[in-house]
Coordinates of C-alpha atoms (C1' of nucleotides) in Angstrom, one line a residue:
Chain U
M1 CA -38.4 -12.4 143.9
G2 CA -36.4 -15.0 145.8
S3 CA -33.2 -13.9 144.4
D4 CA -31.3 -15.3 147.5
R5 CA -33.1 -18.3 147.4
A6 CA -31.7 -18.7 143.9
D7 CA -28.3 -17.7 145.0
R8 CA -28.4 -20.4 147.5
A9 CA -29.7 -23.1 145.0
A10 CA -26.8 -22.1 142.7
T11 CA -24.1 -22.0 145.4
Q12 CA -25.2 -24.1 148.4
E13 CA -28.2 -25.1 150.5
S14 CA -30.0 -23.3 153.5
T15 CA -27.9 -23.8 156.5
T16 CA -30.9 -26.0 158.1
R17 CA -30.5 -28.4 155.2
A18 CA -26.8 -28.2 155.3
R19 CA -27.1 -29.5 159.0
T20 CA -29.5 -32.3 158.5
R21 CA -27.3 -33.3 155.3
R22 CA -24.3 -33.5 157.6
A23 CA -25.9 -35.2 160.5
I24 CA -27.4 -37.9 158.0
I25 CA -23.7 -38.3 156.4
D26 CA -22.1 -38.6 159.8
A27 CA -24.7 -40.9 161.3
A28 CA -24.5 -43.2 158.1
V29 CA -20.8 -43.2 158.6
A30 CA -21.1 -44.3 162.3
T31 CA -23.7 -47.1 161.5
L32 CA -22.2 -48.4 158.4
S33 CA -18.6 -48.8 160.0
A34 CA -20.2 -51.0 162.4
D35 CA -22.4 -52.9 160.2
H36 CA -22.2 -52.6 156.4
T37 CA -25.3 -54.1 155.7
A38 CA -27.4 -51.5 158.0
S39 CA -30.5 -50.3 156.6
L40 CA -31.4 -46.9 155.6
A41 CA -33.9 -46.9 158.5
D42 CA -30.9 -47.6 160.9
V43 CA -29.2 -44.6 159.5
A44 CA -32.1 -42.5 159.9
E45 CA -32.7 -43.3 163.4
A46 CA -29.0 -42.8 164.1
A47 CA -29.3 -39.7 162.7
G48 CA -32.3 -38.7 164.5
V49 CA -34.6 -38.1 161.5
G50 CA -37.3 -39.6 159.7
R51 CA -36.7 -42.1 157.0
T52 CA -38.3 -40.1 154.7
T53 CA -36.0 -37.1 155.2
V54 CA -33.0 -39.5 154.5
H55 CA -34.8 -40.3 150.9
R56 CA -35.4 -36.5 150.6
Y57 CA -31.6 -35.7 150.6
F58 CA -30.3 -39.0 148.9
P59 CA -33.2 -40.3 146.7
E60 CA -31.3 -43.9 146.5
R61 CA -29.2 -45.7 148.7
S62 CA -26.2 -45.3 146.2
D63 CA -26.6 -41.7 146.3
L64 CA -26.0 -41.8 150.0
L65 CA -22.8 -44.2 149.7
A66 CA -21.5 -41.8 147.0
A67 CA -22.0 -38.6 149.3
I68 CA -20.2 -40.6 152.1
G69 CA -17.3 -41.5 149.5
T70 CA -16.6 -38.1 148.4
D71 CA -16.9 -36.7 152.1
V72 CA -14.1 -39.1 153.5
R73 CA -12.0 -38.4 150.3
E74 CA -12.0 -34.7 151.0
R75 CA -11.1 -35.2 154.5
I76 CA -8.1 -37.6 153.2
E77 CA -6.9 -34.9 151.0
A78 CA -7.3 -32.1 153.8
A79 CA -5.3 -34.5 156.1
T80 CA -2.8 -35.2 153.6
A81 CA -2.1 -31.4 153.1
R82 CA -1.9 -30.8 156.5
A83 CA 0.9 -33.5 156.7
R84 CA 2.9 -31.2 154.5
L85 CA 4.6 -34.4 152.9
G86 CA 7.1 -32.4 151.0
E87 CA 8.6 -30.8 154.2
G88 CA 11.4 -32.2 156.2
P89 CA 12.7 -35.8 156.4
A90 CA 10.7 -38.7 154.9
P91 CA 10.4 -40.6 158.0
A92 CA 8.8 -37.5 159.8
A93 CA 6.6 -36.8 157.1
L94 CA 5.1 -40.4 157.0
D95 CA 4.5 -39.8 160.7
R96 CA 2.6 -36.8 160.4
L97 CA 0.4 -38.4 157.4
C98 CA 0.0 -41.4 159.7
L99 CA -1.2 -39.2 162.5
E100 CA -3.7 -37.1 160.7
F101 CA -5.3 -40.3 158.9
F102 CA -5.5 -41.7 162.5
E103 CA -7.5 -38.8 163.5
L104 CA -10.2 -39.6 160.9
G105 CA -11.2 -42.9 162.7
D106 CA -13.6 -45.3 161.7
R107 CA -14.0 -43.5 158.4
L108 CA -11.2 -45.0 156.9
M109 CA -12.4 -48.5 157.4
L110 CA -15.4 -47.6 155.2
L111 CA -13.3 -46.9 152.0
D112 CA -11.8 -50.4 152.3
D113 CA -14.9 -52.3 153.1
V114 CA -17.4 -50.9 150.9
P115 CA -16.4 -50.9 147.2
Q116 CA -19.5 -49.1 146.2
F117 CA -17.7 -45.8 147.8
W118 CA -15.8 -45.9 144.7
A119 CA -18.7 -45.6 142.3
W120 CA -17.5 -41.9 142.0
S121 CA -17.7 -39.2 139.4
G122 CA -16.9 -41.8 136.6
L123 CA -13.8 -43.2 137.6
E124 CA -12.9 -46.8 137.2
E125 CA -12.1 -47.8 140.7
D126 CA -8.4 -48.7 140.6
E127 CA -7.8 -46.1 137.9
A128 CA -9.0 -43.5 140.5
Q129 CA -5.6 -42.0 141.6
A130 CA -6.6 -39.6 144.1
P131 CA -4.0 -36.8 144.5
S132 CA -3.2 -37.6 148.0
D133 CA -2.2 -41.1 146.9
R134 CA 0.2 -39.7 144.5
E135 CA 1.7 -37.6 147.0
L136 CA 2.5 -40.6 149.4
L137 CA 4.0 -42.4 146.3
A138 CA 6.2 -39.4 145.7
L139 CA 7.1 -39.2 149.3
V140 CA 8.2 -42.6 149.3
R141 CA 10.5 -42.3 146.1
R142 CA 12.0 -39.2 147.8
G143 CA 12.7 -41.0 150.9
Q144 CA 14.5 -43.9 149.0
R145 CA 16.2 -41.3 147.2
E146 CA 17.5 -39.7 150.4
G147 CA 18.3 -43.2 152.0
T148 CA 16.0 -42.7 154.8
L149 CA 13.3 -45.4 153.8
D150 CA 14.0 -48.7 152.8
P151 CA 14.8 -49.3 149.1
E152 CA 13.3 -52.7 149.2
V153 CA 9.7 -51.3 149.9
D154 CA 8.1 -50.6 147.0
D155 CA 6.0 -47.7 147.0
T156 CA 2.4 -49.3 146.5
W157 CA 3.6 -51.9 149.2
L158 CA 4.0 -48.9 151.7
H159 CA 0.9 -47.4 150.7
T160 CA -0.9 -50.8 151.3
V161 CA 1.0 -51.3 154.7
L162 CA 0.2 -47.6 155.8
W163 CA -3.5 -48.4 155.3
A164 CA -3.3 -51.8 156.9
M165 CA -1.6 -50.7 159.9
L166 CA -4.3 -47.9 160.5
Y167 CA -6.9 -50.7 160.2
A168 CA -4.8 -52.7 162.6
A169 CA -4.7 -49.7 165.1
W170 CA -8.5 -49.2 165.3
E171 CA -8.9 -52.8 165.4
Q172 CA -6.8 -53.1 168.5
T173 CA -8.9 -50.4 170.0
R174 CA -12.0 -52.3 169.4
E175 CA -10.8 -55.8 170.1
Y176 CA -8.6 -55.2 173.2
D177 CA -9.8 -52.1 174.5
T178 CA -6.5 -50.7 174.1
P179 CA -6.7 -46.7 174.7
K180 CA -6.4 -44.8 171.4
H181 CA -3.3 -43.0 172.1
T182 CA -1.4 -46.6 173.1
A183 CA -3.0 -48.0 169.7
L184 CA -1.5 -44.8 167.7
S185 CA 1.8 -45.1 169.1
L186 CA 2.0 -48.8 168.6
C187 CA 1.1 -48.1 165.0
L188 CA 3.5 -45.3 164.5
R189 CA 6.4 -47.2 166.0
T190 CA 5.7 -50.5 164.1
L191 CA 5.3 -48.3 160.9
R192 CA 8.5 -46.5 161.5
K193 CA 10.6 -49.8 161.9
A194 CA 9.0 -51.4 159.0
T195 CA 10.0 -48.6 156.6
A196 CA 13.2 -47.6 158.0
A197 CA 16.2 -48.0 155.8
Chain X
M1 CA -31.0 -103.8 158.4
G2 CA -29.3 -100.8 157.4
S3 CA -26.5 -101.2 160.1
D4 CA -23.8 -99.6 157.8
R5 CA -26.2 -96.5 156.9
A6 CA -26.7 -96.2 160.8
D7 CA -22.8 -96.2 161.3
R8 CA -22.5 -93.5 158.7
A9 CA -25.1 -91.5 160.3
A10 CA -23.3 -91.7 163.6
T11 CA -19.8 -91.2 162.5
Q12 CA -20.0 -89.6 158.8
E13 CA -21.9 -89.1 155.7
S14 CA -22.0 -91.0 152.6
T15 CA -18.9 -90.0 150.4
T16 CA -21.1 -88.4 147.9
R17 CA -22.7 -86.2 150.5
A18 CA -19.4 -85.6 151.8
R19 CA -18.1 -84.1 148.3
T20 CA -21.2 -82.2 147.6
R21 CA -21.0 -80.5 151.2
R22 CA -17.3 -79.8 150.9
A23 CA -18.1 -78.3 147.1
I24 CA -20.8 -76.0 148.5
I25 CA -18.5 -74.9 151.5
D26 CA -15.5 -74.1 149.2
A27 CA -17.7 -72.3 146.7
A28 CA -19.2 -70.3 149.5
V29 CA -15.7 -69.2 150.6
A30 CA -14.8 -68.1 147.1
T31 CA -18.1 -66.6 146.6
L32 CA -18.5 -64.5 149.9
S33 CA -14.7 -63.5 150.0
A34 CA -15.5 -61.7 146.8
D35 CA -18.7 -60.3 148.0
H36 CA -20.0 -60.6 151.4
T37 CA -23.5 -60.1 150.4
A38 CA -23.7 -62.7 147.9
S39 CA -27.0 -64.6 147.9
L40 CA -27.2 -68.5 148.2
A41 CA -28.4 -68.8 144.8
D42 CA -24.9 -67.3 143.8
V43 CA -23.3 -69.9 146.1
A44 CA -25.3 -72.6 144.5
E45 CA -24.3 -71.4 141.1
A46 CA -20.6 -71.1 142.1
A47 CA -20.7 -74.6 143.5
G48 CA -22.6 -76.0 140.4
V49 CA -25.4 -77.4 142.4
G50 CA -29.0 -76.2 142.8
R51 CA -30.4 -73.6 145.6
T52 CA -32.3 -76.6 147.0
T53 CA -29.5 -78.6 147.4
V54 CA -27.7 -75.8 149.7
H55 CA -30.8 -75.5 151.7
R56 CA -30.7 -79.4 152.3
Y57 CA -27.2 -79.2 153.7
F58 CA -27.5 -76.0 155.5
P59 CA -31.0 -75.3 156.2
E60 CA -30.4 -71.7 157.2
R61 CA -27.9 -69.2 155.9
S62 CA -26.2 -69.0 159.3
D63 CA -25.6 -72.6 159.5
L64 CA -23.5 -72.5 156.1
L65 CA -21.8 -69.6 157.5
A66 CA -21.1 -71.5 160.9
A67 CA -19.8 -74.2 158.7
I68 CA -17.5 -71.8 156.9
G69 CA -16.2 -70.9 160.3
T70 CA -15.3 -73.9 161.5
D71 CA -13.8 -74.9 158.3
V72 CA -11.4 -72.0 158.4
R73 CA -10.7 -72.2 162.1
E74 CA -9.8 -76.0 161.7
R75 CA -7.4 -75.0 158.9
I76 CA -5.9 -72.2 161.1
E77 CA -5.4 -74.8 163.8
A78 CA -3.5 -77.2 161.4
A79 CA -1.6 -74.4 159.9
T80 CA -0.5 -73.2 163.5
A81 CA 0.6 -77.0 164.2
R82 CA 2.6 -77.2 161.2
A83 CA 4.3 -74.1 162.2
R84 CA 5.6 -75.7 165.3
L85 CA 5.8 -72.4 167.1
G86 CA 7.8 -74.1 170.0
E87 CA 10.9 -75.0 167.9
G88 CA 13.8 -72.6 166.8
P89 CA 14.2 -69.1 167.3
A90 CA 11.1 -67.0 167.7
P91 CA 11.4 -64.8 164.6
A92 CA 12.0 -68.0 162.5
A93 CA 8.8 -69.4 163.7
L94 CA 6.9 -66.5 163.3
D95 CA 8.2 -66.6 159.7
R96 CA 6.9 -70.1 159.4
L97 CA 3.5 -69.2 160.8
C98 CA 2.9 -66.3 158.3
L99 CA 3.9 -68.5 155.4
E100 CA 1.4 -71.2 156.5
F101 CA -1.1 -68.4 157.1
F102 CA -0.6 -66.9 153.6
E103 CA -1.4 -70.3 152.1
L104 CA -4.9 -70.2 153.3
G105 CA -5.5 -67.3 151.1
D106 CA -8.9 -65.5 150.8
R107 CA -10.3 -67.7 153.5
L108 CA -8.4 -65.7 156.3
M109 CA -10.2 -62.2 155.1
L110 CA -13.7 -63.9 155.9
L111 CA -12.9 -64.4 159.4
D112 CA -12.1 -60.6 159.8
D113 CA -15.0 -59.5 157.7
V114 CA -17.8 -61.4 158.6
P115 CA -18.5 -61.4 162.1
Q116 CA -21.1 -64.1 161.8
F117 CA -18.4 -66.6 161.7
W118 CA -17.9 -66.2 165.2
A119 CA -21.3 -67.1 166.2
W120 CA -19.9 -70.4 166.9
S121 CA -20.5 -73.1 169.6
G122 CA -21.6 -71.0 172.2
L123 CA -18.5 -68.9 172.4
E124 CA -18.8 -65.1 172.9
E125 CA -16.6 -63.7 170.1
D126 CA -13.9 -61.9 171.6
E127 CA -13.8 -64.5 174.5
A128 CA -13.3 -67.1 171.9
Q129 CA -9.6 -67.8 172.7
A130 CA -8.5 -70.0 169.9
P131 CA -5.8 -72.6 170.7
S132 CA -3.7 -71.2 167.8
D133 CA -4.2 -67.5 169.3
R134 CA -2.9 -68.8 172.4
E135 CA 0.2 -70.2 170.8
L136 CA 1.0 -67.2 169.1
L137 CA 0.9 -65.0 172.1
A138 CA 3.1 -67.5 174.1
L139 CA 5.6 -67.3 171.3
V140 CA 5.7 -63.7 171.4
R141 CA 6.6 -63.7 175.1
R142 CA 9.1 -66.5 174.5
G143 CA 10.7 -64.2 171.9
Q144 CA 10.5 -61.2 174.1
R145 CA 12.4 -63.2 177.0
E146 CA 15.0 -64.6 174.6
G147 CA 15.6 -60.9 173.2
T148 CA 14.8 -61.8 169.9
L149 CA 11.5 -59.8 169.4
D150 CA 10.8 -56.2 170.3
P151 CA 9.7 -56.1 173.9
E152 CA 7.8 -52.8 173.3
V153 CA 5.6 -54.8 171.0
D154 CA 2.6 -56.0 173.1
D155 CA 1.7 -59.6 172.2
T156 CA -1.9 -58.6 171.3
W157 CA -0.6 -56.0 169.1
L158 CA 1.8 -58.3 167.2
H159 CA -1.4 -60.7 166.7
T160 CA -3.1 -57.9 165.1
V161 CA -0.3 -56.9 163.0
L162 CA 0.3 -60.3 161.9
W163 CA -3.2 -60.4 160.6
A164 CA -3.0 -56.9 159.0
M165 CA 0.0 -57.7 157.1
L166 CA -1.5 -60.7 155.8
Y167 CA -4.5 -59.0 154.9
A168 CA -2.3 -56.3 153.4
A169 CA -0.3 -59.1 151.4
W170 CA -3.5 -60.3 149.5
E171 CA -4.8 -56.8 149.0
Q172 CA -1.6 -56.1 147.4
T173 CA -2.0 -59.1 144.9
R174 CA -5.7 -57.8 144.2
E175 CA -5.1 -54.1 143.7
Y176 CA -1.8 -54.0 142.1
D177 CA -1.6 -57.5 140.4
T178 CA 1.8 -58.3 142.4
P179 CA 2.6 -61.9 141.9
K180 CA 1.8 -64.0 145.1
H181 CA 5.4 -64.8 146.0
T182 CA 6.4 -61.0 145.8
A183 CA 3.5 -60.1 148.1
L184 CA 4.5 -62.9 150.4
S185 CA 8.2 -61.7 150.5
L186 CA 7.3 -58.3 151.1
C187 CA 4.8 -59.3 153.9
L188 CA 7.6 -61.4 155.4
R189 CA 10.0 -58.7 155.1
T190 CA 8.1 -55.9 156.5
L191 CA 6.8 -58.3 159.4
R192 CA 10.3 -59.2 160.2
K193 CA 11.6 -55.6 160.4
A194 CA 8.5 -54.6 162.6
T195 CA 9.1 -57.4 165.1
A196 CA 12.8 -57.4 165.2
A197 CA 14.3 -56.7 168.9
Chain R
dA1 C1' -47.8 -13.0 163.5
dC2 C1' -47.4 -15.1 159.2
dT3 C1' -45.0 -17.3 155.3
dT4 C1' -42.0 -20.7 153.8
dT5 C1' -39.2 -24.3 154.6
dT6 C1' -38.4 -28.5 156.5
dC7 C1' -39.7 -32.6 158.8
dG8 C1' -42.1 -37.1 160.3
dG9 C1' -45.4 -40.6 159.8
dA10 C1' -48.4 -43.5 157.4
dA11 C1' -49.6 -46.1 153.8
dC12 C1' -48.1 -48.4 149.5
dA13 C1' -46.1 -50.9 145.5
dG14 C1' -42.2 -53.5 144.1
dT15 C1' -38.0 -56.1 144.5
dC16 C1' -35.3 -59.6 146.2
dA17 C1' -33.5 -63.3 149.3
dT18 C1' -34.8 -66.7 152.1
dG19 C1' -37.0 -70.8 153.4
dT20 C1' -40.4 -74.8 152.1
dT21 C1' -42.6 -78.3 149.6
dC22 C1' -43.4 -81.4 146.2
dC23 C1' -42.2 -84.2 142.4
dA24 C1' -39.6 -86.2 138.9
dC25 C1' -34.9 -87.3 137.3
dT26 C1' -30.4 -89.5 137.7
dA27 C1' -26.6 -92.1 139.5
dT28 C1' -25.0 -95.3 142.5
dG29 C1' -24.4 -99.5 144.9
dG30 C1' -25.9 -104.2 146.1
Chain I
dC1 C1' -31.4 -104.5 137.2
dC2 C1' -33.7 -102.7 141.0
dA3 C1' -34.0 -100.1 145.0
dT4 C1' -32.4 -96.2 147.4
dA5 C1' -29.7 -92.0 148.1
dG6 C1' -29.2 -87.8 146.0
dT7 C1' -30.3 -84.2 143.1
dG8 C1' -32.5 -80.1 140.4
dG9 C1' -36.4 -77.1 139.3
dA10 C1' -40.7 -75.0 139.9
dA11 C1' -43.9 -73.1 142.6
dC12 C1' -45.3 -70.6 146.7
dA13 C1' -45.2 -68.1 151.3
dT14 C1' -43.0 -64.9 154.0
dG15 C1' -40.3 -60.9 155.5
dA16 C1' -37.1 -57.0 154.9
dC17 C1' -35.6 -53.2 152.7
dT18 C1' -36.4 -49.9 149.1
dG19 C1' -38.4 -46.1 147.0
dT20 C1' -42.7 -43.1 146.5
dT21 C1' -46.6 -40.0 147.5
dC22 C1' -49.0 -37.3 150.6
dC23 C1' -50.5 -34.8 154.2
dG24 C1' -50.4 -32.5 158.5
dA25 C1' -47.1 -30.5 162.1
dA26 C1' -43.2 -28.3 163.6
dA27 C1' -39.6 -25.0 162.6
dA28 C1' -37.2 -21.2 160.5
dG29 C1' -36.9 -16.8 158.5
dT30 C1' -39.1 -12.1 157.9

DNA sequence: ACTTTTCGGAACAGTCATGTTCCACTATGG
DNA sequence: CCATAGTGGAACATGACTGTTCCGAAAAGT
């Protein structure tokens, strides 16, 4: 009896549960990126579900935050993969990465702002060298070898600057109502100039 | 009777009270820049005073936040004045400003991160065009006229980027233990390249 | 149609930060 | 040395968010 249910339990949830889980996570991202101190009631309302339901899926607040963390990290990994950092000239690869990351929107801010998202699968914050991070650092070193990236720009510094510029681009849309595509092109242009050899 | 006390009440507080107030504000800056959700008890402990005393000076939490806001803004104005944005070539002036701002340390992060600091003297957040902001924008336009700053770089965008780079520099020291002077020189170099004509 | 899953709301207990009051203690200044 | 300003701590009220339980209603699947 219920062999399919057992299967689902082992592999994944029912489609309905998967949908509401997504709705909650998405709403949480939107709500928390606007206000990091938003309550679970706010998240529930934004998701269009009852507060009870939120607790059903994420017993504690930290569970929800952790879920957001993994969600965002997965998106980052996927975006990095799509950017194919190994192909073509380093500056062009950096452009592609920046573009892919930009598409992730507000999500990116959360990782910086809410340290709890790194309370992850037993990893020690800084120690958590995500694969995508390593890919980026490798790209920088490659570009420097090829002479297409500024050798003075430390690889960790470029990493920091990339994220800072993405942050800046989104801030620009929020603060000055700059259209998204304008903010993106400013961001790309600035990043290119800053990293050029 | 008590004419000197009346004077102090009209102009300023007693030196002891002024010292305590400063201690609380400074401790609050340090504490809150580390964790935006720190409680007033944490602030009191960091300041080395009782929680009661904090409430004596700042009846409500918002009063303390507002005080921090004005304090930081005053420092920003002073720093901007010291940078003498009107003198010399625009890029050099920008360098001076960046340097002065960098000296302000963690304080700068607070303004970005805690929106309540803008709950100010009746000004509507974005509308609050601080004098220092206007000076910076003027500098950018001057540099563009003189042909020393990239004409493609919108003045508001440069404003955003400057702050983002300062943020990045401090993040670099926190995240990678980069020495302050190294982070600063990376920041300056990147900013120069990004804004050059 | 019927059965199981999923959901929403109400009600409750627990925790924590806030803000207030009161009083005794200290140090500072005249 | 004495009056006053300034402080710290205890105790209390309050409100907000959290996390839990339970039950009836709605939706999904068959």
